[in-house]
XYZ file of C-alpha atoms in Angstrom:
761
model
C 109.237 110.680 -94.713
C 109.979 109.024 -97.900
C 107.781 109.837 -100.356
C 105.849 107.927 -103.577
C 103.592 109.187 -106.354
C 100.804 106.614 -107.027
C 99.227 106.751 -110.643
C 95.465 106.142 -111.267
C 95.101 105.618 -115.118
C 92.060 103.792 -115.075
C 88.990 103.321 -113.274
C 87.778 100.614 -115.519
C 86.741 98.064 -112.749
C 84.511 100.787 -111.252
C 82.830 100.524 -107.999
C 84.578 97.075 -106.095
C 82.684 95.210 -103.363
C 84.173 95.984 -99.237
C 86.179 92.634 -99.575
C 88.741 94.069 -102.309
C 90.161 96.594 -99.204
C 93.087 94.320 -99.056
C 94.048 93.400 -102.782
C 96.982 95.798 -102.960
C 98.370 93.073 -105.017
C 95.978 92.865 -108.004
C 94.861 95.030 -111.025
C 91.390 95.629 -109.800
C 93.040 97.625 -106.590
C 94.525 100.037 -108.869
C 92.153 100.501 -111.201
C 89.095 100.100 -108.895
C 87.091 102.177 -106.267
C 85.334 102.166 -103.136
C 82.716 104.474 -104.724
C 81.780 105.268 -108.035
C 78.565 106.793 -107.876
C 76.401 109.121 -110.653
C 79.398 108.338 -112.606
C 80.095 106.621 -116.451
C 82.981 104.529 -116.732
C 84.770 105.279 -120.183
C 86.138 103.328 -122.735
C 89.447 105.006 -122.145
C 89.693 104.638 -118.617
C 87.961 107.730 -117.338
C 85.001 108.371 -115.540
C 82.726 111.082 -116.526
C 79.275 112.617 -114.009
C 76.567 111.022 -115.741
C 73.703 112.999 -117.604
C 70.970 114.723 -115.534
C 67.549 113.832 -116.290
C 64.812 116.014 -118.181
C 61.436 116.281 -116.550
C 58.795 115.113 -119.394
C 55.354 114.246 -117.567
C 53.828 113.718 -113.958
C 51.477 110.489 -113.483
C 48.613 110.705 -111.357
C 49.822 107.811 -109.385
C 51.186 108.568 -105.648
C 53.523 106.236 -104.287
C 52.607 103.461 -102.070
C 55.652 102.088 -100.202
C 54.403 98.446 -100.173
C 54.589 97.890 -103.786
C 57.751 97.232 -105.227
C 56.704 98.398 -108.789
C 53.627 100.455 -109.529
C 54.911 101.816 -112.998
C 56.825 100.078 -115.596
C 58.047 101.631 -118.767
C 58.956 99.603 -121.789
C 59.936 100.530 -125.612
C 58.006 100.052 -128.518
C 59.750 100.898 -131.885
C 57.363 100.758 -135.046
C 59.676 102.369 -137.278
C 62.885 104.321 -137.379
C 60.328 107.210 -137.308
C 57.733 105.846 -135.173
C 58.502 105.024 -131.464
C 56.668 105.062 -128.372
C 56.766 104.780 -124.503
C 54.393 101.853 -122.962
C 53.609 102.713 -119.204
C 52.020 99.917 -117.220
C 50.445 100.373 -114.480
C 47.573 98.651 -112.245
C 45.090 97.901 -114.734
C 45.995 101.116 -117.134
C 48.284 101.820 -120.215
C 49.835 104.933 -120.753
C 51.280 105.760 -124.127
C 54.197 108.097 -125.449
C 55.221 109.480 -128.492
C 58.638 110.385 -129.454
C 59.125 112.791 -132.080
C 61.949 111.596 -133.911
C 63.294 115.066 -135.470
C 63.847 116.283 -132.005
C 63.475 113.414 -129.939
C 61.028 115.127 -127.602
C 58.464 113.188 -125.682
C 54.643 113.800 -125.438
C 51.889 112.114 -123.782
C 49.234 110.198 -126.577
C 46.721 108.565 -124.710
C 45.680 105.898 -122.391
C 43.840 102.184 -121.858
C 42.427 101.352 -118.734
C 40.198 98.871 -117.172
C 40.350 94.899 -116.798
C 39.387 94.056 -119.928
C 41.650 96.159 -121.958
C 44.709 96.094 -119.097
C 44.378 92.788 -117.175
C 47.906 93.707 -115.552
C 48.051 94.416 -111.539
C 50.090 96.103 -109.581
C 51.530 92.800 -108.447
C 52.345 91.155 -111.410
C 53.896 94.303 -113.184
C 57.706 92.801 -112.761
C 56.585 89.599 -113.764
C 55.203 90.346 -117.378
C 56.991 89.652 -120.490
C 56.233 91.153 -123.883
C 57.746 90.758 -127.428
C 56.930 93.183 -130.584
C 56.467 92.693 -134.248
C 55.262 94.923 -136.631
C 52.669 97.448 -135.289
C 51.747 94.701 -132.526
C 52.995 93.757 -129.274
C 52.470 90.991 -127.255
C 51.745 90.835 -123.095
C 52.304 88.050 -121.193
C 51.938 86.477 -117.598
C 50.278 83.334 -116.423
C 47.146 84.664 -114.929
C 45.479 85.854 -117.921
C 45.411 85.361 -122.132
C 48.361 86.534 -123.880
C 47.213 90.507 -124.472
C 47.818 92.421 -127.664
C 48.557 95.926 -128.070
C 47.853 97.150 -131.508
C 48.896 100.209 -133.093
C 45.795 101.132 -135.559
C 47.228 104.849 -136.348
C 50.139 106.714 -135.261
C 48.440 108.158 -132.172
C 46.068 105.444 -131.798
C 46.485 101.859 -129.894
C 43.800 99.518 -128.562
C 44.132 96.275 -126.882
C 42.636 92.795 -127.832
C 43.129 89.287 -126.287
C 45.347 86.764 -128.314
C 42.650 84.523 -130.422
C 44.356 81.730 -132.155
C 43.431 81.065 -135.938
C 39.953 79.002 -136.272
C 39.638 75.677 -138.360
C 35.798 74.998 -139.382
C 34.931 71.228 -138.665
C 32.134 70.598 -140.983
C 30.687 72.341 -144.083
C 28.586 75.291 -144.095
C 25.416 73.193 -144.774
C 26.234 70.587 -141.915
C 24.212 70.661 -138.906
C 26.703 70.574 -136.491
C 29.635 73.220 -137.434
C 32.681 74.156 -135.139
C 35.317 76.735 -135.079
C 38.165 74.957 -133.431
C 40.907 77.086 -132.428
C 44.253 75.901 -133.837
C 45.684 75.241 -130.338
C 48.135 73.179 -128.594
C 46.625 70.495 -125.867
C 47.950 68.478 -123.660
C 46.928 65.433 -121.307
C 46.743 67.000 -118.054
C 44.983 63.816 -116.795
C 46.525 61.113 -114.523
C 47.587 58.084 -116.082
C 45.004 55.266 -116.715
C 41.897 57.958 -116.567
C 40.048 57.683 -119.579
C 36.745 59.515 -121.197
C 33.592 57.082 -122.517
C 31.574 59.003 -124.984
C 27.801 58.323 -125.199
C 28.134 58.329 -128.903
C 30.803 59.284 -131.455
C 28.377 60.193 -133.831
C 28.245 64.310 -134.244
C 25.530 65.943 -131.957
C 25.396 68.147 -129.173
C 24.923 67.423 -125.342
C 26.898 64.218 -125.869
C 27.904 62.542 -122.212
C 31.644 62.011 -121.651
C 32.122 60.504 -118.561
C 35.632 60.119 -117.083
C 36.784 56.909 -115.557
C 39.597 54.501 -114.596
C 40.938 51.894 -116.890
C 41.934 49.878 -114.283
C 38.403 49.007 -112.591
C 35.986 51.103 -114.693
C 34.855 53.628 -111.569
C 33.894 56.949 -112.271
C 37.142 59.391 -111.804
C 36.084 62.958 -110.503
C 38.376 65.286 -112.974
C 35.794 68.395 -114.364
C 34.829 71.311 -112.868
C 32.385 73.764 -113.660
C 35.202 76.102 -115.075
C 35.546 73.222 -117.817
C 32.370 74.654 -119.232
C 33.575 76.280 -122.942
C 36.939 74.575 -122.510
C 38.189 72.298 -125.829
C 39.507 68.591 -125.641
C 40.961 67.016 -128.350
C 39.047 63.201 -128.120
C 41.013 61.121 -130.299
C 41.795 63.320 -133.404
C 38.559 65.585 -133.450
C 38.421 68.995 -130.755
C 35.048 68.815 -129.116
C 33.569 71.674 -127.059
C 32.322 71.201 -123.662
C 29.050 73.189 -123.031
C 27.288 71.558 -119.971
C 28.889 70.505 -116.187
C 26.689 67.634 -114.912
C 29.170 66.427 -112.502
C 32.836 65.883 -111.215
C 32.750 62.739 -113.766
C 30.533 63.741 -116.421
C 30.176 66.680 -118.900
C 28.118 67.289 -122.043
C 29.944 68.189 -125.356
C 29.271 69.264 -129.168
C 30.749 66.975 -131.243
C 31.311 68.560 -134.813
C 29.938 66.757 -138.240
C 31.874 63.816 -138.864
C 31.993 62.733 -135.245
C 34.882 61.566 -133.076
C 37.505 59.430 -134.293
C 41.081 58.477 -134.146
C 43.434 58.872 -137.135
C 45.849 56.324 -137.024
C 49.365 56.328 -138.667
C 49.636 55.384 -142.440
C 49.554 51.641 -143.009
C 48.220 50.422 -139.830
C 45.762 48.015 -141.526
C 46.919 44.008 -142.295
C 45.262 41.627 -143.990
C 46.159 37.650 -144.391
C 45.852 35.461 -147.518
C 42.737 33.473 -147.449
C 41.195 34.733 -144.356
C 38.491 37.805 -143.481
C 40.465 39.093 -140.246
C 41.400 42.552 -140.872
C 44.479 43.568 -138.376
C 44.594 47.188 -136.802
C 47.292 48.886 -135.127
C 46.425 51.771 -132.723
C 48.090 52.520 -129.490
C 46.411 51.800 -126.335
C 42.956 51.211 -127.946
C 41.310 50.041 -124.773
C 38.836 47.322 -126.640
C 37.701 44.523 -126.103
C 36.178 41.435 -127.842
C 32.629 42.369 -128.888
C 32.732 45.908 -128.814
C 31.749 47.880 -132.024
C 33.920 50.075 -134.145
C 33.280 52.128 -137.537
C 36.396 52.150 -139.951
C 36.959 54.746 -142.310
C 39.445 55.986 -144.865
C 40.905 52.500 -145.309
C 41.268 51.834 -149.000
C 41.304 48.213 -150.710
C 43.940 46.110 -149.467
C 44.975 42.483 -150.367
C 42.000 42.323 -152.891
C 39.325 43.072 -150.362
C 37.591 46.269 -151.901
C 37.166 49.546 -149.922
C 33.163 48.791 -149.529
C 33.890 45.622 -148.104
C 36.880 46.203 -145.396
C 35.361 49.930 -144.418
C 31.870 50.259 -142.167
C 30.568 49.086 -138.888
C 32.194 45.993 -137.625
C 32.427 44.014 -134.166
C 36.194 43.732 -132.478
C 36.424 39.828 -133.082
C 39.914 39.695 -131.003
C 42.314 41.434 -128.975
C 46.052 40.583 -129.907
C 47.681 42.942 -127.454
C 46.817 46.402 -126.027
C 48.054 48.031 -129.301
C 46.614 45.781 -131.632
C 43.090 44.165 -132.368
C 41.053 42.475 -135.218
C 37.666 42.543 -136.769
C 35.970 40.295 -139.358
C 35.087 41.872 -142.749
C 33.556 38.662 -144.065
C 35.731 38.806 -147.066
C 38.797 37.089 -147.628
C 41.846 38.265 -149.119
C 43.214 36.848 -152.126
C 46.879 37.796 -150.679
C 48.621 39.220 -147.462
C 49.148 42.731 -147.649
C 49.912 45.759 -145.310
C 48.729 49.103 -145.987
C 45.267 51.134 -146.666
C 46.392 54.577 -145.832
C 45.617 56.774 -142.787
C 42.436 54.608 -141.536
C 40.258 56.072 -139.112
C 38.433 54.489 -135.915
C 35.577 55.575 -134.329
C 34.109 53.641 -131.153
C 32.272 54.314 -127.751
C 35.018 52.345 -126.252
C 36.874 54.426 -123.405
C 39.847 56.220 -124.663
C 42.930 57.231 -122.947
C 43.798 59.667 -125.830
C 42.348 62.784 -124.953
C 43.940 66.304 -124.135
C 43.008 69.149 -122.943
C 43.537 72.861 -124.226
C 46.969 73.993 -122.937
C 45.850 77.712 -122.417
C 42.598 78.445 -120.297
C 41.987 79.812 -116.601
C 42.258 76.450 -115.458
C 45.889 75.775 -116.704
C 47.252 79.311 -116.975
C 48.581 81.150 -119.459
C 52.063 81.447 -121.268
C 54.147 83.676 -118.959
C 57.095 84.049 -121.727
C 57.001 85.365 -125.268
C 59.387 86.370 -128.113
C 59.947 86.173 -132.041
C 62.409 83.667 -133.588
C 63.265 82.757 -137.008
C 59.588 83.674 -138.381
C 57.699 81.952 -135.427
C 55.847 83.757 -132.357
C 57.227 81.330 -129.508
C 55.491 80.744 -125.874
C 56.535 79.182 -123.068
C 56.000 78.523 -119.051
C 52.011 78.042 -118.209
C 51.279 77.141 -114.844
C 50.193 73.736 -116.141
C 52.845 73.110 -118.453
C 55.820 75.330 -116.426
C 58.483 73.887 -118.478
C 56.744 73.766 -122.153
C 57.784 75.940 -125.189
C 55.506 76.206 -127.922
C 56.344 77.973 -131.353
C 53.534 78.629 -134.188
C 53.704 77.593 -137.669
C 56.238 79.561 -139.812
C 54.998 82.861 -140.628
C 51.629 82.114 -139.015
C 52.018 83.576 -135.815
C 48.255 82.595 -134.682
C 48.431 78.904 -135.930
C 49.772 76.887 -132.973
C 48.296 73.298 -134.664
C 50.564 70.732 -133.998
C 49.794 69.067 -137.508
C 51.712 66.336 -138.996
C 55.473 67.516 -137.908
C 56.093 68.759 -141.311
C 58.975 71.225 -141.379
C 57.055 74.483 -141.056
C 54.226 73.235 -138.599
C 53.976 74.267 -135.033
C 56.181 72.971 -132.320
C 55.803 71.822 -128.489
C 58.284 70.412 -126.662
C 59.196 69.943 -122.851
C 62.360 70.769 -121.239
C 62.104 67.452 -119.496
C 65.388 68.247 -117.465
C 63.664 65.911 -114.309
C 62.171 69.053 -112.639
C 59.359 71.177 -113.533
C 60.542 74.726 -113.327
C 59.157 77.557 -114.399
C 60.251 79.223 -117.522
C 60.193 82.879 -117.112
C 62.020 84.305 -120.197
C 62.872 83.239 -123.998
C 65.401 85.445 -125.409
C 65.896 85.564 -129.260
C 69.615 85.537 -129.564
C 72.769 83.541 -131.555
C 70.453 80.514 -130.651
C 66.537 80.921 -128.666
C 67.862 80.982 -124.875
C 65.806 79.793 -122.409
C 65.497 81.100 -118.602
C 63.970 79.445 -115.882
C 63.582 79.796 -112.116
C 66.046 77.031 -111.976
C 68.303 76.752 -114.854
C 69.341 78.436 -118.385
C 69.089 76.262 -121.684
C 68.496 76.997 -125.293
C 67.372 75.526 -128.920
C 70.022 75.597 -131.331
C 69.947 77.359 -134.042
C 71.152 75.620 -137.196
C 72.662 77.932 -139.732
C 71.791 75.864 -142.619
C 67.863 75.679 -142.050
C 65.550 77.094 -139.445
C 64.259 75.107 -136.405
C 61.723 72.373 -137.222
C 59.340 69.868 -134.978
C 61.764 67.452 -136.073
C 64.945 69.503 -134.781
C 63.592 71.599 -131.659
C 65.317 70.153 -128.776
C 65.940 72.244 -125.560
C 69.534 71.771 -124.375
C 70.044 72.561 -120.071
C 73.389 74.196 -119.726
C 73.786 76.122 -116.432
C 71.740 75.675 -112.971
C 71.652 78.933 -111.416
C 68.117 80.333 -112.597
C 66.684 83.586 -113.312
C 64.483 86.117 -112.061
C 61.630 87.754 -113.464
C 64.053 90.838 -114.394
C 64.418 90.470 -118.482
C 67.253 89.363 -119.876
C 69.495 91.488 -122.023
C 71.280 90.825 -124.975
C 74.900 92.600 -124.400
C 78.292 92.798 -125.389
C 78.209 89.505 -127.562
C 76.276 87.671 -124.594
C 73.057 87.393 -122.378
C 73.232 89.156 -119.053
C 70.375 87.849 -116.916
C 69.849 88.112 -112.809
C 70.169 84.759 -110.928
C 66.869 83.653 -109.303
C 68.383 85.025 -105.782
C 69.073 88.306 -107.030
C 72.575 87.935 -105.836
C 74.434 87.666 -109.389
C 74.670 89.267 -112.814
C 75.192 86.265 -115.115
C 76.843 86.442 -118.385
C 75.442 83.751 -120.298
C 77.889 83.226 -123.525
C 78.495 80.753 -125.625
C 82.060 78.747 -126.041
C 83.202 77.804 -129.373
C 85.892 75.755 -127.369
C 83.338 73.952 -125.535
C 80.711 74.122 -128.523
C 78.465 75.074 -125.157
C 77.008 78.018 -123.607
C 78.371 79.002 -119.894
C 77.596 81.512 -117.548
C 80.171 83.677 -115.864
C 79.617 86.019 -112.749
C 80.182 89.475 -113.758
C 79.128 91.081 -110.303
C 81.567 89.151 -108.280
C 83.788 92.236 -107.960
C 80.904 94.396 -107.108
C 78.600 91.971 -105.216
C 77.152 94.431 -102.801
C 75.806 96.630 -105.942
C 73.554 93.415 -106.941
C 70.106 94.029 -104.795
C 67.503 91.752 -106.230
C 66.487 93.903 -109.084
C 63.167 94.893 -110.366
C 63.993 95.491 -114.055
C 67.043 95.740 -116.314
C 67.804 97.621 -119.397
C 70.723 97.973 -121.797
C 71.855 100.842 -123.945
C 74.407 100.478 -126.673
C 76.133 103.923 -127.453
C 74.123 106.867 -125.674
C 75.066 110.280 -124.223
C 77.040 110.664 -127.088
C 79.648 108.373 -126.522
C 79.822 104.723 -128.142
C 80.284 102.378 -124.590
C 77.403 99.967 -123.639
C 75.888 99.681 -120.132
C 73.628 97.881 -118.392
C 70.893 99.079 -115.866
C 69.503 97.483 -112.844
C 66.695 98.749 -110.849
C 67.192 98.213 -107.091
C 64.260 97.809 -104.936
C 65.516 100.677 -102.770
C 65.422 103.180 -105.568
C 68.787 103.201 -106.838
C 70.676 101.839 -110.169
C 73.113 99.434 -110.377
C 75.054 100.184 -113.664
C 77.401 97.733 -115.838
C 79.881 98.474 -118.487
C 81.578 96.231 -120.503
C 83.839 95.945 -123.361
C 84.584 92.205 -123.588
C 86.693 92.202 -126.163
C 89.048 94.468 -124.759
C 88.936 92.388 -121.057
C 87.241 95.524 -119.577
C 84.066 95.810 -117.250
C 83.220 97.758 -114.231
C 79.945 99.030 -111.948
C 78.513 101.970 -110.985
C 75.917 103.259 -108.908
C 73.422 105.524 -109.714
C 71.043 107.484 -106.979
C 69.278 110.626 -107.057
C 66.659 112.882 -104.824
C 64.074 110.640 -104.552
C 64.008 106.555 -106.159
C 64.441 105.517 -109.670
C 61.769 103.208 -109.923
C 61.669 101.747 -113.917
C 63.847 102.248 -116.483
C 64.041 101.846 -120.335
C 65.613 102.473 -123.775
C 64.044 103.542 -126.981
C 66.949 102.974 -129.200
C 69.603 105.323 -127.901
C 67.425 107.308 -125.579
C 67.544 106.300 -121.867
C 64.274 106.719 -120.307
C 63.197 106.404 -116.382
C 60.511 106.704 -114.105
C 61.231 108.336 -110.557
C 59.576 108.892 -107.554
C 60.172 112.430 -106.225
C 58.822 115.001 -103.729
C 57.974 118.345 -105.864
C 57.565 120.403 -102.633
C 54.622 119.412 -100.777
C 56.181 116.290 -99.140
C 54.055 113.871 -101.109
C 55.682 111.100 -103.578
C 54.647 111.294 -107.072
C 56.118 109.540 -110.198
C 57.774 110.918 -113.029
C 58.763 110.749 -116.522
C 62.236 111.655 -117.058
C 64.946 110.963 -120.014
C 68.773 111.123 -119.104
C 70.341 113.642 -121.412
C 73.506 114.622 -121.527
C 72.958 118.457 -121.532
C 70.870 117.991 -118.656
C 73.411 119.474 -115.452
C 70.914 117.994 -112.968
C 67.506 115.498 -112.071
C 64.311 116.162 -112.593
C 66.051 119.335 -114.533
C 64.346 121.838 -117.065
C 65.990 124.299 -119.375
C 63.649 127.137 -118.646
C 63.575 130.401 -121.049
C 60.867 132.156 -120.038
C 62.723 133.868 -117.210
C 61.521 138.151 -116.666
C 64.150 140.160 -115.065
C 65.743 136.935 -113.088
C 62.187 135.554 -112.017
C 61.049 132.136 -113.208
C 57.559 130.795 -112.894
C 57.902 127.178 -112.202
C 54.816 126.221 -111.247
C 53.890 123.897 -113.905
C 56.548 121.504 -112.322
C 57.296 122.597 -108.833
C 55.125 123.380 -105.554
C 55.844 125.960 -103.147
C 59.103 125.048 -100.566
C 60.750 123.141 -103.295
C 64.404 123.398 -103.362
C 65.944 123.802 -106.409
C 69.014 125.046 -108.185
C 69.693 127.333 -111.419
C 72.479 127.754 -113.917
C 72.449 129.854 -116.509
C 75.336 129.235 -119.053
C 78.668 128.990 -116.895
C 77.277 130.824 -114.037
C 75.908 129.034 -110.656
C 72.905 131.102 -109.345
C 72.743 129.408 -106.199
C 69.880 127.043 -104.372
C 66.552 128.616 -104.023
C 63.137 127.702 -101.859
C 60.580 128.077 -105.077
C 57.690 130.461 -103.625
C 59.975 132.193 -101.387
C 59.085 135.648 -102.514
C 55.999 134.855 -104.850
C 54.313 131.820 -104.827
C 54.937 129.737 -107.633
C 58.332 131.368 -108.778
C 61.898 131.339 -108.084
C 63.696 134.985 -107.814
C 67.326 135.155 -108.608
C 67.230 138.598 -109.370
C 69.078 139.369 -106.375
C 72.127 137.767 -107.895
C 71.905 138.271 -111.627
C 68.613 140.410 -112.423
C 69.091 140.064 -116.559
C 68.941 136.278 -116.782
C 66.242 134.728 -118.644
C 67.188 131.392 -119.366
C 68.387 128.939 -116.804
C 68.441 125.131 -115.985
C 66.244 124.543 -113.105
C 66.569 120.980 -111.043
C 67.349 119.047 -108.360
C 71.265 118.712 -107.887
C 72.931 114.951 -107.618
C 76.092 114.125 -106.447
C 78.825 112.032 -108.367
C 81.235 110.366 -105.958
C 84.514 108.484 -106.595
C 86.062 107.206 -103.478
C 89.519 105.386 -103.681
C 90.225 102.433 -101.947
C 92.969 103.205 -99.207
C 96.224 104.583 -100.937
C 98.387 101.938 -101.113
C 101.152 100.346 -103.278
C 104.022 97.844 -103.242
C 107.282 98.673 -102.923
C 110.018 96.124 -102.738
C 107.373 93.230 -102.207
C 105.990 95.275 -99.212
C 102.581 96.889 -99.080
C 101.849 100.293 -97.128
C 98.932 98.693 -95.305
C 98.325 99.647 -91.736
C 101.619 102.232 -91.816
C 100.451 106.116 -90.937
C 100.667 107.790 -93.976
C 99.757 111.170 -95.739
C 98.375 112.527 -98.691
C 100.495 115.621 -99.940
C 99.193 116.082 -103.446
C 96.674 114.949 -105.732
C 96.793 116.123 -109.425
C 93.643 115.321 -111.486
C 93.375 114.914 -114.831
C 90.259 116.921 -116.194
C 88.623 117.446 -119.351
C 85.834 120.374 -119.878
C 85.455 120.611 -115.973
C 83.855 123.441 -113.984
C 83.504 122.010 -110.549
C 85.210 119.463 -108.740
C 86.391 119.029 -105.308
C 89.158 116.767 -103.681
C 88.529 115.633 -100.140
C 86.011 118.994 -99.830
C 88.319 121.329 -101.234
C 87.260 122.950 -104.215
C 88.654 123.737 -107.591
C 89.547 127.301 -108.148
C 89.235 128.572 -111.737
C 88.895 132.183 -111.282
C 91.797 134.686 -110.719
C 92.006 137.917 -109.473
C 93.204 139.566 -112.693
C 90.478 137.764 -114.892
C 87.692 139.600 -116.997
C 84.688 139.294 -114.875
C 82.617 140.281 -117.241
C 83.286 136.802 -119.480
C 81.934 133.596 -118.917
C 83.973 131.065 -117.063
C 85.611 128.559 -119.592
C 85.515 124.755 -118.910
C 88.859 123.580 -117.584
C 90.845 121.024 -119.403
C 94.340 120.022 -118.153
C 96.328 118.955 -115.275
C 95.015 120.714 -111.273
C 97.134 120.216 -108.226
C 95.281 119.809 -104.893
C 97.498 119.960 -101.790
C 95.798 117.876 -98.673
C 96.853 117.664 -95.217
C 96.070 115.356 -92.103
C 97.438 111.709 -91.801
C 95.987 108.174 -92.030
C 96.139 104.821 -91.618
C 93.863 104.620 -94.376
C 93.866 107.804 -96.653
C 91.733 108.033 -99.316
C 90.986 110.250 -102.459
C 87.537 111.385 -102.479
C 86.378 113.398 -105.755
C 83.071 115.454 -105.499
C 81.713 118.424 -106.820
C 79.846 121.218 -104.978
C 77.960 122.854 -107.926
C 76.237 120.957 -110.985
C 78.729 121.577 -113.528
C 80.465 118.999 -115.981
C 82.907 116.733 -114.400
C 85.342 114.628 -116.241
C 88.291 112.943 -114.948
C 90.658 111.001 -117.058
C 93.201 109.931 -114.370
C 94.866 111.130 -111.535
C 98.396 110.954 -109.481
C 98.474 110.536 -105.629
C 101.648 112.275 -103.683
C 102.152 110.115 -100.699
C 104.332 110.377 -97.408
C 105.089 107.747 -95.253
């Protein structure tokens, strides 16, 4: 038989889709595998067994299989020395503090109840958040933005987001209102006007909704409108009473209601007393009464002569009318300042507050260029709002000055719910059907005049939070079947979406949550983590500058449920059985020194007996490691309740790792190679020998054949040393699709830099 050596110098492409089994001609085939489970792909090309998890805290929740997410953890970083984990659950928030001196984690406090924590189980995967200083804003379309405020090192409170208020009227006036500086929108159908019973200040003023076309009433209002604000003309009014679906009563502040017109909206003509006013969609008719104010002297007519209450004398068009001030102008002129016009005529210039239990609340939030940004209410799914510069609670549009608040719509021709805002190179906008951005100009910040949403790609985004990663933003497609890399092309001067999950499409399983780590586990690489509904993690590695990218899958005895990164620490919520058959939730941390999952290093052993009752219940099956000694698998309570007794193996041991073993697996594609343009596919062949290039490894098996580290002439009183170097495994058996499967039977360290497979055919 002929022989050939097939080198595997890299596993940089990680786990590949089953569809690649015949692509012997590609580099992917030579540097990928059928399975890469519970490994980390390294920048050098090799793989290393992933870190185990350290047990931190047991939650009170019991697993309910019908709920895809019952606990969600997210980071909160106040400073380099004050870091926290927020654990959201049904109307509850548990808070943990990270001691930055040793990176240990401790439970701090909890908040609960619908008032403090309005999120429910079914909404956990959909909430968004953004932090600045000592506050975190939590958003969902079903409740007002919530603020989690850090008031001391170990104390937090929650409060509803509240807009700054504008006092309408002086303290001595009879009708003073504190109007929120909030956005408004015209939700009413076109042609629906409001007719006030009076435009002067006062309470219980009637507002009647009518059709402009025929003057008939229109059923617009519900009882839910009581307590809501309307912008009537240029003045906020408060709805205080519901009369019927067509009529409500409002409080009008001192100064009354009016429309403030654009500058220079008045015109007079030499020799006549008529004043022409330009007022868009005024809905006036000849004979209506108007009150004019803030109109300065014009064309020789004094201010006292040109202002006051008048009767409309002529309608020029729908945007222009005239009244007779009874004093002739001595010259024609345009000007007069910013005119205010008050009238009880029906007006279509009215707006309802954007955020409410009627219209929904923002579903997306972020900070960008000194502004707080909201987006995506139920009533305005494609709208984006930004606060005034450095005034996070002021969303008053104002006159469009550079620092004024911003209110823009995507206007893509479809109403697609905006799900995420991401602060990156630009302000990136991810909706249910497309990806867009608001350009950030290097020479100046975004202003009301320059804010523009540019649609880029048409894939849509799921509720899993997009992650800035490796010079791009990674997001899960709305269908859950693709991980897209939203990256800017200097050549095209636009963003493109690249499908980075195409080579491992089977690992995209509609993930519920995402997180990314930039340098962790004592390594420099960056990894993206996706939490799958069935309890595994799909892990993506990328180094775009080196054109390297690959996928891994992590699993555990139990289910990974949620994940978050705090600086360079990776935390997870896991569903596990600790011995009694009941699945509970646990907070754990991936740590490089933990050889197993749900693990702790215990130093309280007495003559080989460990009390583990603080973590495990009787009947739990655990494994123990002490130094480089594997002590075996034991049943908690087998000898004494709550204890593990290893004295029969090593009665002197007082310190050991106790945990659940997870299984690293690397399974190659069928060993194949092109020889003279022809492959070995389909031909019977045999793997004679596999030579592994190992680093700091104590346990490894090739096709279930374990590595032997001890020799008969070794001094068994000394600890075993990690093995570094080449290790040969001789195999037998003939197959048309021979594979090499790397596993381990004992939970020690394992790093595989590469291997050479010798094949006979």
